[in-house]
Amino acid sequence: MQSCRIVNGRKFMWDGQAYDSKQAAEEVVSRYRGDGFETEIVEDEGKYLAYTRREIKTVAVGQPG
């Protein structure tokens, strides 16, 4: 199981869980989508894996020390 995958040139990170059914994975990715993530479900060795990504909209810049 890969911790990250490139899909259409974009990097997705695995959430670390292997789901027994596609329906269980879809329920989880639905919550991720509600939180603003893009998602992909991948079947691997009979399990379903949820991969997510979210683009950073703003970058915090710290003050120099």
PDB file of C-alpha atoms in Angstrom:
ATOM      1  CA  MET A   1       0.000   0.000   0.000  1.00  0.00           C
ATOM      2  CA  GLN A   2       1.451   3.294  -1.094  1.00  0.00           C
ATOM      3  CA  SER A   3       1.380   6.279   1.254  1.00  0.00           C
ATOM      4  CA  CYS A   4       0.929   8.600  -1.722  1.00  0.00           C
ATOM      5  CA  ARG A   5      -0.207   8.359  -5.337  1.00  0.00           C
ATOM      6  CA  ILE A   6       0.020  10.681  -8.301  1.00  0.00           C
ATOM      7  CA  VAL A   7      -3.326  11.021 -10.089  1.00  0.00           C
ATOM      8  CA  ASN A   8      -3.506  13.268 -13.157  1.00  0.00           C
ATOM      9  CA  GLY A   9      -0.233  14.908 -12.097  1.00  0.00           C
ATOM     10  CA  ARG A  10      -1.486  15.697  -8.573  1.00  0.00           C
ATOM     11  CA  LYS A  11      -0.244  14.109  -5.357  1.00  0.00           C
ATOM     12  CA  PHE A  12      -2.782  12.403  -3.065  1.00  0.00           C
ATOM     13  CA  MET A  13      -1.952  11.094   0.422  1.00  0.00           C
ATOM     14  CA  TRP A  14      -3.382   7.874   1.898  1.00  0.00           C
ATOM     15  CA  ASP A  15      -5.380   8.349   5.116  1.00  0.00           C
ATOM     16  CA  GLY A  16      -3.746   5.235   6.630  1.00  0.00           C
ATOM     17  CA  GLN A  17      -6.864   3.065   6.824  1.00  0.00           C
ATOM     18  CA  ALA A  18      -7.820   0.026   4.728  1.00  0.00           C
ATOM     19  CA  TYR A  19     -11.601  -0.258   4.363  1.00  0.00           C
ATOM     20  CA  ASP A  20     -13.327  -3.619   3.847  1.00  0.00           C
ATOM     21  CA  SER A  21     -15.935  -2.265   1.433  1.00  0.00           C
ATOM     22  CA  LYS A  22     -16.154   0.450  -1.174  1.00  0.00           C
ATOM     23  CA  GLN A  23     -19.221   1.799   0.630  1.00  0.00           C
ATOM     24  CA  ALA A  24     -17.220   2.282   3.853  1.00  0.00           C
ATOM     25  CA  ALA A  25     -14.486   4.114   1.919  1.00  0.00           C
ATOM     26  CA  GLU A  26     -17.088   6.291   0.165  1.00  0.00           C
ATOM     27  CA  GLU A  27     -18.588   7.314   3.526  1.00  0.00           C
ATOM     28  CA  VAL A  28     -15.151   8.428   4.714  1.00  0.00           C
ATOM     29  CA  VAL A  29     -14.253  10.328   1.546  1.00  0.00           C
ATOM     30  CA  SER A  30     -17.638  12.051   1.682  1.00  0.00           C
ATOM     31  CA  ARG A  31     -16.582  13.592   5.017  1.00  0.00           C
ATOM     32  CA  TYR A  32     -13.195  14.562   3.560  1.00  0.00           C
ATOM     33  CA  ARG A  33     -14.942  16.267   0.625  1.00  0.00           C
ATOM     34  CA  GLY A  34     -17.112  18.179   3.084  1.00  0.00           C
ATOM     35  CA  ASP A  35     -13.890  19.452   4.677  1.00  0.00           C
ATOM     36  CA  GLY A  36     -12.623  20.726   1.313  1.00  0.00           C
ATOM     37  CA  PHE A  37     -10.410  17.806   0.241  1.00  0.00           C
ATOM     38  CA  GLU A  38     -10.200  16.227  -3.197  1.00  0.00           C
ATOM     39  CA  THR A  39     -10.438  12.440  -2.910  1.00  0.00           C
ATOM     40  CA  GLU A  40      -9.665   9.211  -4.724  1.00  0.00           C
ATOM     41  CA  ILE A  41     -10.590   5.633  -3.745  1.00  0.00           C
ATOM     42  CA  VAL A  42      -8.222   2.867  -4.822  1.00  0.00           C
ATOM     43  CA  GLU A  43      -8.792  -0.891  -4.518  1.00  0.00           C
ATOM     44  CA  ASP A  44      -5.665  -2.719  -3.340  1.00  0.00           C
ATOM     45  CA  GLU A  45      -5.507  -6.409  -2.397  1.00  0.00           C
ATOM     46  CA  GLY A  46      -9.267  -6.600  -1.762  1.00  0.00           C
ATOM     47  CA  LYS A  47      -9.305  -3.496   0.467  1.00  0.00           C
ATOM     48  CA  TYR A  48     -10.323   0.056  -0.388  1.00  0.00           C
ATOM     49  CA  LEU A  49      -7.951   2.924   0.323  1.00  0.00           C
ATOM     50  CA  ALA A  50      -8.894   6.601   0.629  1.00  0.00           C
ATOM     51  CA  TYR A  51      -6.472   9.145  -0.780  1.00  0.00           C
ATOM     52  CA  THR A  52      -6.918  12.878  -0.222  1.00  0.00           C
ATOM     53  CA  ARG A  53      -5.364  16.182  -1.209  1.00  0.00           C
ATOM     54  CA  ARG A  54      -6.040  19.812  -0.488  1.00  0.00           C
ATOM     55  CA  GLU A  55      -4.304  22.818  -1.907  1.00  0.00           C
ATOM     56  CA  ILE A  56      -2.912  25.414   0.478  1.00  0.00           C
ATOM     57  CA  LYS A  57      -4.773  28.663  -0.054  1.00  0.00           C
ATOM     58  CA  THR A  58      -2.573  30.924   2.104  1.00  0.00           C
ATOM     59  CA  VAL A  59       0.934  30.626   3.397  1.00  0.00           C
ATOM     60  CA  ALA A  60       1.858  31.954   6.824  1.00  0.00           C
ATOM     61  CA  VAL A  61       5.138  33.835   6.809  1.00  0.00           C
ATOM     62  CA  GLY A  62       6.944  34.090  10.133  1.00  0.00           C
ATOM     63  CA  GLN A  63       8.918  37.063  11.385  1.00  0.00           C
ATOM     64  CA  PRO A  64      12.703  36.713  11.055  1.00  0.00           C
ATOM     65  CA  GLY A  65      14.389  35.844  14.357  1.00  0.00           C
TER      66      GLY A  65
END
